[in-house]
Amino acid sequence: MNLQRPNANEATLTSNRSKSVVPMSGICSRCTDDCTGNCEVFKSTFRGRELIYPGPFGHMTAGGDKDYPIDYSHFNIQGYAFGGRGMPNGVEANPDTATFPSVDTTAEYGWDKKVKMRLPVFTGALGSTEIARKNWDHFATGAAIAGITLVCGENVCGIDPRLELNADGKVSKSPDMDRRIETYRRYHRGLGEILVQMNVEDTRLGVAEYVHEKHGLETIELKWGQGAKCIGGEIKVNSLERALELKRRGYIVTPDPTDEVNVASFNDGSLKEFERHSRLGFISEESFMNEVDRLRKIGFSRITLKTGAYSLRELAMALKWGSKARIDLITIDGAPGGTGMSPWRMMEEWGVPSLYLHSAAYEFAQRLQDKGERVPDLAFAGGFSSEDGVFKALALGAPFTKAVCMGRALMIPGMVGKNIKDWLAEGKLPRTVGQFGSTVEEIFVHYEEVKQLVGSEEIENLPLGAVGLYSYTEKLRVGLQQLMAGARCFSLPAISRHELMSLTEECAKVSGIPYVMEAYRQEAIDVLDS
């Protein structure tokens, strides 16, 4: 069974001419001499390295679509006919008290100083990609109103066109970073937080010092990796001057904008974009502990860690060293991941897939706990978009997993809301939206609710994508309440691994979650033999 066929995909705007395709190569069974395209081999014949990336940059996000042998769909959620765990103190579960609207979805994370969220989801790292930059107001405002944490990703200061550096080469002014933090804080209602992620270049530029000294930020995140790629962050720039500027700031820029051949290619129009790349990180226990100590001395009260779909060795390092360093949250991002820009074939073919990685994370966390070592709070990431996925992730990693990190899924509502505003102004509302009304009040079912939260005057200034993101999180929250009520879990800490069943024996072997015909079998036998 072929799991992923190369050489043609919507992500790279390519397709096979023939319906008959060789599974392993992705090349048409009958490749003709006069073919006019448009597979990846065909297109890369004249566009070369451009075909490495999904596109067009800045107008889309991409998610790997490899069909792994096991994923979260191989779990089903248990339901029970009696009981109620996680009820408020002093409240007995009965048909009048144990209702799904009464389920408490409040989540929290942190080693000592906890952060509470309205529901157990937060954004992926929205950093220097153009799709994140131009939609930031929608994402940040929506996350703040929804009461969830927003992660400002890597390289934001480093690519800021108005960045100012001091004599030591450190950030002294970054208007774009300022905008990002201030936008979230303007609408923050006490739930969730904004934190900033750092990579190699961010550390060299003194981003941590800047965001703490100027904005009093309490939380900083160290980035080891992500699910979408195992190299540094990337963006594209369509200006030679911009490429040269980023190279001067210390970034890797390819093709080299100082090479006269590449300058000539850009000037004659064949080379249309340059790529800015971040460096690979190099971790060791000593350097990790030293960096955590340095950040705490700067004044951060919380330090989180983002790691990717690396081998089980690196996963163990994240958990063990995170425990020693008292890390507040470790986000574990499985393959294939989603992105604003990552190499497409890398997305498809590298890394430990989410279910396998998350299953190992639970196993390793339990091993540490059995040894008497405290496990940092965990968050799972890598392909989640719905309330059932959130429930399954929390259950698989229980009691260690406190939340789910969503990348592309939490971006979509921001973009849709933004577009609805434009479509209304242009009189081009598509039927998919127009069937619900012709005004924002009619279209957005939660508009009045958001209006009540921010005020009747402020709602006029609110980016419409924020209403979209709030509406989406409400769908997640209420859907999660229903699933939790069915499993008789009336608060998040009540969710356990017992709430899952594996639908295949292979899934049971990988995850440690019992096969459907074995789950609760002994309890069933006890009933029959009583």
Coordinates of C-alpha atoms in Angstrom, one line a residue:
M1 CA 0.0 0.0 0.0
N2 CA 1.4 3.3 -1.1
L3 CA 1.3 6.0 1.7
Q4 CA 2.2 9.1 -0.3
R5 CA 2.8 9.5 -4.0
P6 CA 5.3 12.2 -5.0
N7 CA 5.6 14.4 -8.1
A8 CA 2.2 16.1 -8.2
N9 CA 0.2 17.9 -5.5
E10 CA -2.1 20.9 -5.1
A11 CA 0.5 22.3 -2.7
T12 CA 3.0 22.8 -5.5
L13 CA 0.4 23.6 -8.1
T14 CA 1.2 20.5 -10.1
S15 CA -0.7 17.5 -11.5
N16 CA -0.2 14.4 -13.5
R17 CA -1.4 14.4 -17.1
S18 CA -2.4 10.7 -16.9
K19 CA -4.8 9.0 -14.6
S20 CA -2.4 6.0 -14.5
V21 CA 0.6 6.9 -12.3
V22 CA 3.5 4.8 -10.9
P23 CA 2.9 4.8 -7.1
M24 CA 6.5 5.1 -6.0
S25 CA 7.8 7.7 -8.5
G26 CA 4.6 9.6 -9.1
I27 CA 5.5 9.7 -12.8
C28 CA 2.8 8.9 -15.3
S29 CA 2.7 5.3 -16.5
R30 CA 3.0 6.6 -20.0
C31 CA 5.3 9.6 -20.1
T32 CA 5.2 11.2 -23.6
D33 CA 7.8 13.1 -25.4
D34 CA 5.4 16.0 -26.2
C35 CA 3.8 16.3 -22.8
T36 CA 2.8 19.9 -21.9
G37 CA 2.8 19.1 -18.1
N38 CA 2.3 19.7 -15.3
C39 CA 4.0 17.3 -12.9
E40 CA 6.8 18.4 -10.5
V41 CA 9.5 17.0 -12.7
F42 CA 8.1 18.8 -15.7
K43 CA 7.8 22.1 -13.9
S44 CA 11.2 21.9 -12.2
T45 CA 12.7 21.4 -15.6
F46 CA 12.5 25.2 -16.0
R47 CA 11.7 26.5 -12.5
G48 CA 14.2 24.3 -10.6
R49 CA 14.4 24.9 -6.8
E50 CA 11.1 26.8 -6.8
L51 CA 9.4 23.4 -6.8
I52 CA 10.8 22.6 -3.3
Y53 CA 8.2 24.8 -1.7
P54 CA 4.4 25.1 -1.7
G55 CA 3.1 28.3 -3.2
P56 CA 2.5 31.0 -3.8
F57 CA 4.3 32.2 -0.7
G58 CA 2.3 34.6 1.5
H59 CA -1.1 33.5 0.1
M60 CA -1.5 30.1 1.5
T61 CA -0.6 27.6 4.2
A62 CA 0.2 24.0 3.4
G63 CA -0.2 20.7 5.4
G64 CA 1.4 17.4 4.6
D65 CA -1.0 14.8 3.4
K66 CA 0.9 11.5 3.8
D67 CA -1.5 8.8 4.9
Y68 CA 0.3 7.2 7.8
P69 CA -0.5 3.6 8.9
I70 CA -1.9 4.9 12.2
D71 CA -3.3 8.3 13.2
Y72 CA -5.8 9.7 15.6
S73 CA -8.7 8.4 13.6
H74 CA -7.7 5.0 14.8
F75 CA -9.1 5.9 18.2
N76 CA -12.7 6.1 19.2
I77 CA -14.0 7.8 22.4
Q78 CA -15.7 5.8 25.1
G79 CA -19.1 6.8 26.3
Y80 CA -20.8 5.7 29.6
A81 CA -24.3 5.4 30.8
F82 CA -23.7 6.5 34.4
G83 CA -21.4 8.4 36.6
G84 CA -19.8 11.8 36.6
R85 CA -16.2 12.6 37.4
G86 CA -14.7 16.1 37.7
M87 CA -17.8 17.7 39.2
P88 CA -17.5 20.9 41.3
N89 CA -16.7 20.2 45.0
G90 CA -19.8 19.3 46.9
V91 CA -21.9 18.7 43.7
E92 CA -23.3 15.2 43.2
A93 CA -23.7 14.0 39.6
N94 CA -27.3 13.5 38.6
P95 CA -29.4 14.3 35.5
D96 CA -29.9 17.9 36.7
T97 CA -26.3 18.7 37.6
A98 CA -24.3 16.7 35.1
T99 CA -25.4 18.5 31.9
F100 CA -23.0 19.1 29.0
P101 CA -23.3 23.0 29.2
S102 CA -22.0 22.7 32.8
V103 CA -18.7 21.0 31.7
D104 CA -15.7 23.1 32.6
T105 CA -13.3 23.4 29.8
T106 CA -10.9 25.7 31.6
A107 CA -7.3 24.7 31.0
E108 CA -4.1 25.7 32.7
Y109 CA -0.4 25.2 32.3
G110 CA 2.8 26.2 34.1
W111 CA 5.3 24.8 36.6
D112 CA 4.5 27.3 39.5
K113 CA 2.8 30.3 38.0
K114 CA -0.2 29.0 36.1
V115 CA -1.8 30.4 33.0
K116 CA -5.5 29.7 32.5
M117 CA -7.2 29.5 29.2
R118 CA -11.0 29.3 28.4
L119 CA -10.4 26.1 26.5
P120 CA -7.4 23.7 26.0
V121 CA -6.1 25.0 22.7
F122 CA -3.6 27.7 21.7
T123 CA -2.1 28.9 18.4
G124 CA 0.9 27.6 16.7
A125 CA 3.9 29.9 16.4
L126 CA 2.9 32.7 14.0
G127 CA 6.2 34.2 13.1
S128 CA 7.9 35.8 10.1
T129 CA 5.8 34.3 7.3
E130 CA 3.9 36.8 5.2
I131 CA 0.6 35.0 5.9
A132 CA 1.1 35.5 9.6
R133 CA 2.2 39.1 9.3
K134 CA -0.6 40.4 7.2
N135 CA -3.3 38.6 9.2
W136 CA -1.8 39.3 12.6
D137 CA -4.5 41.7 13.8
H138 CA -7.2 39.1 13.1
F139 CA -5.3 36.3 14.8
A140 CA -4.2 38.2 17.8
T141 CA -7.4 40.0 18.5
G142 CA -9.4 36.8 18.1
A143 CA -7.1 34.8 20.4
A144 CA -7.3 37.4 23.1
I145 CA -11.1 37.6 23.0
A146 CA -11.4 33.8 22.9
G147 CA -9.2 33.5 26.0
I148 CA -6.4 31.4 24.6
T149 CA -2.7 31.8 24.4
L150 CA -1.1 33.2 21.3
V151 CA 2.5 32.3 20.3
C152 CA 4.4 34.9 18.4
G153 CA 6.9 32.9 16.3
E154 CA 10.5 33.2 15.4
N155 CA 12.3 35.9 13.4
V156 CA 9.7 38.7 13.8
C157 CA 12.3 41.2 14.9
G158 CA 14.9 40.0 12.5
I159 CA 12.9 40.7 9.4
D160 CA 11.2 43.8 10.6
P161 CA 11.9 46.4 7.9
R162 CA 12.0 49.2 10.5
L163 CA 14.3 47.2 12.9
E164 CA 16.8 49.3 14.8
L165 CA 19.9 47.8 16.4
N166 CA 22.1 49.3 19.1
A167 CA 25.9 49.5 19.0
D168 CA 26.1 45.9 20.2
G169 CA 24.0 44.6 17.3
K170 CA 21.0 44.0 19.6
V171 CA 17.4 45.0 19.0
S172 CA 16.7 48.6 20.3
K173 CA 13.4 49.0 18.4
S174 CA 11.1 46.7 16.5
P175 CA 7.8 48.3 15.5
D176 CA 6.4 45.1 14.2
M177 CA 7.1 43.1 17.4
D178 CA 5.6 46.1 19.3
R179 CA 2.5 45.9 17.2
R180 CA 2.1 42.2 17.7
I181 CA 2.3 42.3 21.4
E182 CA 0.2 45.4 21.8
T183 CA -2.6 44.1 19.6
Y184 CA -3.1 41.0 21.7
R185 CA -2.9 42.9 25.0
R186 CA -5.5 45.5 23.9
Y187 CA -8.2 42.8 23.9
H188 CA -6.8 40.5 26.5
R189 CA -9.4 39.5 29.1
G190 CA -7.3 37.7 31.7
L191 CA -7.3 34.3 30.1
G192 CA -4.4 33.1 28.0
E193 CA -1.2 35.1 27.3
I194 CA 1.1 36.1 24.5
L195 CA 4.5 34.6 24.4
V196 CA 7.4 35.0 22.0
Q197 CA 9.4 32.2 20.5
M198 CA 13.2 32.4 19.9
N199 CA 15.6 30.6 17.6
V200 CA 19.3 31.1 17.0
E201 CA 19.1 34.4 15.3
D202 CA 16.5 35.8 17.8
T203 CA 18.9 34.9 20.6
R204 CA 21.8 36.7 18.9
L205 CA 19.7 39.7 18.3
G206 CA 18.6 40.0 22.0
V207 CA 14.9 39.5 21.3
A208 CA 14.3 38.1 24.9
E209 CA 15.9 41.2 26.5
Y210 CA 13.8 43.5 24.2
V211 CA 10.4 42.0 24.8
H212 CA 10.9 41.7 28.5
E213 CA 12.4 45.2 29.1
K214 CA 10.0 47.1 26.8
H215 CA 6.8 45.0 27.2
G216 CA 7.3 43.2 30.5
L217 CA 6.6 39.9 28.8
E218 CA 6.4 37.1 31.3
T219 CA 6.9 34.0 29.1
I220 CA 9.5 33.2 26.5
E221 CA 9.7 30.1 24.3
L222 CA 12.8 28.2 23.2
K223 CA 12.4 26.6 19.8
W224 CA 14.1 23.2 19.1
G225 CA 11.9 22.4 16.1
Q226 CA 8.5 21.8 14.6
G227 CA 6.6 19.1 12.8
A228 CA 6.7 20.6 9.3
K229 CA 10.5 20.6 8.9
C230 CA 13.8 19.7 10.5
I231 CA 15.7 22.8 9.3
G232 CA 15.3 26.5 10.4
G233 CA 12.5 28.9 9.6
E234 CA 12.1 30.2 6.1
I235 CA 10.5 33.0 4.2
K236 CA 10.7 34.3 0.6
V237 CA 11.4 37.9 -0.4
N238 CA 10.9 39.4 -3.9
S239 CA 13.3 42.3 -3.6
L240 CA 17.1 42.2 -4.1
E241 CA 17.5 45.1 -1.7
R242 CA 15.5 43.2 1.0
A243 CA 17.5 40.0 0.4
L244 CA 20.7 42.0 0.8
E245 CA 19.4 43.6 4.0
L246 CA 18.5 40.2 5.6
K247 CA 21.9 38.9 4.6
R248 CA 23.6 41.8 6.4
R249 CA 21.5 41.1 9.5
G250 CA 23.1 37.7 9.7
Y251 CA 20.6 35.4 7.9
I252 CA 21.3 32.7 5.4
V253 CA 19.9 34.0 2.1
T254 CA 19.7 31.8 -1.0
P255 CA 20.5 32.1 -3.8
D256 CA 23.3 34.4 -2.6
P257 CA 22.1 38.0 -3.4
T258 CA 25.7 39.2 -3.6
D259 CA 26.6 36.7 -6.4
E260 CA 26.6 38.5 -9.7
V261 CA 25.1 35.6 -11.5
N262 CA 22.1 35.6 -9.1
V263 CA 21.8 39.4 -9.4
A264 CA 21.8 39.0 -13.2
S265 CA 19.1 36.3 -13.0
F266 CA 17.0 38.5 -10.8
N267 CA 17.4 41.5 -13.1
D268 CA 16.4 39.5 -16.2
G269 CA 13.3 38.2 -14.4
S270 CA 14.0 34.5 -14.3
L271 CA 14.9 34.6 -10.5
K272 CA 11.8 36.0 -8.9
E273 CA 12.4 35.4 -5.2
F274 CA 15.1 34.9 -2.7
E275 CA 14.8 32.7 0.4
R276 CA 15.8 33.7 3.9
H277 CA 16.7 30.7 6.1
S278 CA 17.4 30.4 9.9
R279 CA 20.3 28.4 11.2
L280 CA 20.1 24.9 12.6
G281 CA 20.1 24.8 16.4
F282 CA 22.6 22.7 18.4
I283 CA 21.4 21.4 21.7
S284 CA 23.2 20.0 24.7
E285 CA 22.1 19.7 28.3
E286 CA 24.6 22.2 29.5
S287 CA 23.8 24.8 27.0
F288 CA 20.0 24.3 27.5
M289 CA 20.3 24.7 31.3
N290 CA 22.5 27.7 30.9
E291 CA 20.0 29.4 28.5
V292 CA 17.1 28.7 30.9
D293 CA 19.1 30.3 33.7
R294 CA 20.0 33.3 31.5
L295 CA 16.3 33.9 30.6
R296 CA 15.2 33.6 34.3
K297 CA 17.9 36.2 35.2
I298 CA 16.5 38.5 32.6
G299 CA 13.2 38.3 34.5
F300 CA 10.9 35.8 32.7
S301 CA 8.7 33.9 35.1
R302 CA 7.8 31.2 32.6
I303 CA 9.9 29.4 30.0
T304 CA 8.3 27.1 27.5
L305 CA 9.9 24.7 24.9
K306 CA 8.7 23.8 21.4
T307 CA 10.2 20.6 19.9
G308 CA 9.4 18.9 16.7
A309 CA 9.1 15.4 15.1
Y310 CA 12.7 14.4 15.9
S311 CA 13.8 11.0 17.0
L312 CA 12.8 9.4 20.3
R313 CA 16.2 10.4 21.7
E314 CA 15.5 14.1 21.3
L315 CA 12.0 13.6 22.7
A316 CA 13.5 12.0 25.8
M317 CA 16.0 15.0 26.1
A318 CA 13.1 17.5 26.0
L319 CA 11.3 15.7 28.8
K320 CA 14.2 14.9 31.0
W321 CA 16.0 18.3 30.6
G322 CA 12.6 20.1 30.8
S323 CA 12.0 18.4 34.1
K324 CA 15.4 19.4 35.5
A325 CA 14.9 23.0 34.3
R326 CA 11.3 23.3 35.5
I327 CA 10.0 24.2 32.1
D328 CA 6.5 25.5 32.2
L329 CA 5.2 23.8 29.0
I330 CA 6.6 21.5 26.4
T331 CA 4.8 21.5 23.0
I332 CA 5.5 18.3 21.1
D333 CA 4.8 18.8 17.4
G334 CA 4.5 15.6 15.2
A335 CA 4.9 15.1 11.5
P336 CA 3.8 16.0 8.9
G337 CA 2.9 19.4 10.2
G338 CA 1.6 22.6 8.6
T339 CA 3.4 25.7 7.5
G340 CA 3.5 29.0 5.8
M341 CA 6.7 27.9 4.2
S342 CA 8.5 24.5 4.5
P343 CA 10.1 22.2 1.9
W344 CA 7.2 20.2 0.5
R345 CA 8.9 16.8 0.2
M346 CA 10.5 17.3 3.7
M347 CA 7.0 17.9 5.1
E348 CA 5.8 14.7 3.5
E349 CA 8.7 12.4 4.3
W350 CA 10.5 13.4 7.5
G351 CA 9.9 13.0 11.2
V352 CA 7.9 10.9 13.6
P353 CA 4.2 11.1 12.9
S354 CA 2.0 12.7 15.6
L355 CA 0.3 9.6 17.0
Y356 CA 3.6 7.7 17.3
L357 CA 5.4 10.7 18.8
H358 CA 2.6 11.5 21.3
S359 CA 2.3 7.9 22.4
A360 CA 6.1 7.8 23.1
A361 CA 5.7 11.1 25.0
Y362 CA 3.2 9.6 27.3
E363 CA 5.4 6.5 27.8
F364 CA 8.5 8.6 28.6
A365 CA 6.6 11.0 30.9
Q366 CA 5.2 8.1 32.8
R367 CA 8.6 6.6 33.2
L368 CA 9.9 9.9 34.7
Q369 CA 7.0 10.1 37.0
D370 CA 7.5 6.5 38.2
K371 CA 11.0 7.5 39.1
G372 CA 9.7 10.3 41.3
E373 CA 10.5 13.1 38.8
R374 CA 8.0 15.8 38.1
V375 CA 6.9 16.0 34.4
P376 CA 6.4 19.4 32.9
D377 CA 3.0 20.2 31.5
L378 CA 2.7 19.0 27.9
A379 CA 0.9 20.1 24.8
F380 CA 0.4 18.0 21.7
A381 CA 0.5 19.5 18.1
G382 CA 0.5 18.1 14.6
G383 CA -2.7 18.0 12.5
F384 CA -5.5 18.9 14.9
S385 CA -8.6 20.9 13.8
S386 CA -11.6 19.6 15.7
E387 CA -13.0 19.0 19.2
D388 CA -12.7 15.2 18.9
G389 CA -9.0 15.6 18.1
V390 CA -8.5 17.8 21.2
F391 CA -10.3 15.2 23.4
K392 CA -8.2 12.3 22.0
A393 CA -4.9 14.2 22.5
L394 CA -5.8 15.1 26.1
A395 CA -6.8 11.5 26.8
L396 CA -3.8 9.9 25.1
G397 CA -1.4 12.1 27.1
A398 CA -3.4 12.2 30.4
P399 CA -2.6 13.3 33.0
F400 CA 0.4 15.1 31.5
T401 CA -1.1 16.8 28.4
K402 CA -2.9 20.0 29.2
A403 CA -3.7 21.5 25.8
V404 CA -3.5 21.1 22.0
C405 CA -1.5 23.5 19.8
M406 CA -3.3 24.3 16.6
G407 CA -1.5 25.9 13.7
R408 CA -3.4 26.2 10.4
A409 CA -6.9 25.5 11.9
L410 CA -6.8 28.6 14.1
M411 CA -5.5 30.7 11.2
I412 CA -8.4 29.8 8.8
P413 CA -11.1 31.7 10.7
G414 CA -9.0 34.9 10.8
M415 CA -8.5 34.8 7.0
V416 CA -12.2 33.9 6.4
G417 CA -13.5 36.7 8.6
K418 CA -11.1 39.2 6.9
N419 CA -12.3 38.0 3.4
I420 CA -16.0 38.3 4.4
K421 CA -15.5 41.9 5.2
D422 CA -13.9 42.5 1.8
W423 CA -16.6 40.5 0.0
L424 CA -19.3 42.5 1.6
A425 CA -17.6 45.8 0.6
E426 CA -17.2 44.6 -2.9
G427 CA -20.7 43.1 -3.2
K428 CA -19.2 39.7 -4.0
L429 CA -20.3 37.6 -1.1
P430 CA -20.1 33.9 -2.2
R431 CA -23.2 31.8 -1.7
T432 CA -21.4 29.7 0.9
V433 CA -21.6 32.8 3.1
G434 CA -24.4 34.7 1.6
Q435 CA -27.0 32.0 2.4
F436 CA -26.8 33.1 6.0
G437 CA -27.4 36.8 5.4
S438 CA -26.1 40.0 3.9
T439 CA -24.8 41.8 7.0
V440 CA -22.1 40.8 9.6
E441 CA -24.8 40.7 12.3
E442 CA -26.7 38.1 10.2
I443 CA -23.7 36.1 9.1
F444 CA -21.8 35.7 12.3
V445 CA -23.8 33.8 14.9
H446 CA -21.5 35.0 17.7
Y447 CA -21.4 38.7 16.6
E448 CA -23.6 40.0 19.4
E449 CA -21.7 37.9 21.9
V450 CA -18.4 39.5 20.8
K451 CA -20.1 42.9 20.8
Q452 CA -21.1 42.4 24.4
L453 CA -17.5 41.4 25.3
V454 CA -15.7 44.4 23.7
G455 CA -18.5 47.0 23.8
S456 CA -20.8 48.5 21.1
E457 CA -18.2 51.2 20.1
E458 CA -15.1 49.0 20.1
I459 CA -16.8 46.3 17.9
E460 CA -16.6 48.8 15.0
N461 CA -12.8 48.8 15.3
L462 CA -12.5 45.0 15.7
P463 CA -11.0 43.0 12.8
L464 CA -13.7 40.8 11.5
G465 CA -11.4 37.8 11.5
A466 CA -11.3 38.1 15.3
V467 CA -15.1 37.4 15.3
G468 CA -14.4 34.4 13.1
L469 CA -11.7 33.0 15.4
Y470 CA -13.9 33.5 18.4
S471 CA -16.8 31.7 16.6
Y472 CA -14.5 28.8 15.7
T473 CA -13.2 28.4 19.3
E474 CA -16.8 28.4 20.5
K475 CA -17.5 25.5 18.2
L476 CA -14.5 23.7 19.6
R477 CA -15.5 24.5 23.2
V478 CA -19.1 23.4 23.0
G479 CA -18.2 20.3 21.0
L480 CA -15.6 19.4 23.6
Q481 CA -18.2 19.9 26.3
Q482 CA -20.5 17.4 24.6
L483 CA -17.8 14.8 24.2
M484 CA -16.6 15.2 27.8
A485 CA -20.2 14.9 29.1
G486 CA -20.7 11.7 27.1
A487 CA -17.5 10.3 28.7
R488 CA -18.7 11.5 32.1
C489 CA -15.8 13.9 32.4
F490 CA -17.0 17.3 33.7
S491 CA -13.7 19.0 33.9
L492 CA -10.4 18.5 32.0
P493 CA -8.5 16.8 34.8
A494 CA -11.1 14.0 34.8
I495 CA -10.1 12.9 31.3
S496 CA -8.0 9.8 31.4
R497 CA -6.6 7.2 28.9
H498 CA -9.5 5.0 29.8
E499 CA -11.7 7.2 27.7
L500 CA -10.1 5.9 24.5
M501 CA -10.2 2.6 22.6
S502 CA -8.0 1.5 19.7
L503 CA -9.8 0.4 16.6
T504 CA -6.9 -1.6 15.3
E505 CA -4.5 -3.9 17.1
E506 CA -1.5 -2.1 15.6
C507 CA -2.8 1.2 17.1
A508 CA -3.1 -0.6 20.4
K509 CA 0.5 -1.8 20.2
V510 CA 1.8 1.7 19.4
S511 CA -0.3 3.7 21.8
G512 CA -0.9 1.4 24.7
I513 CA -4.6 2.2 24.4
P514 CA -6.6 -1.1 24.6
Y515 CA -8.0 -2.7 21.5
V516 CA -11.8 -2.1 21.3
M517 CA -12.6 -5.7 22.0
E518 CA -10.4 -5.7 25.1
A519 CA -11.3 -2.3 26.6
Y520 CA -13.5 -2.7 29.6
R521 CA -13.8 -6.5 28.9
Q522 CA -12.9 -7.5 32.4
E523 CA -15.5 -5.2 33.8
A524 CA -18.0 -6.6 31.4
I525 CA -17.2 -10.2 32.5
D526 CA -17.5 -9.1 36.1
V527 CA -21.1 -7.9 35.4
L528 CA -22.0 -11.1 33.6
D529 CA -20.6 -13.3 36.4
S530 CA -22.1 -11.4 39.3

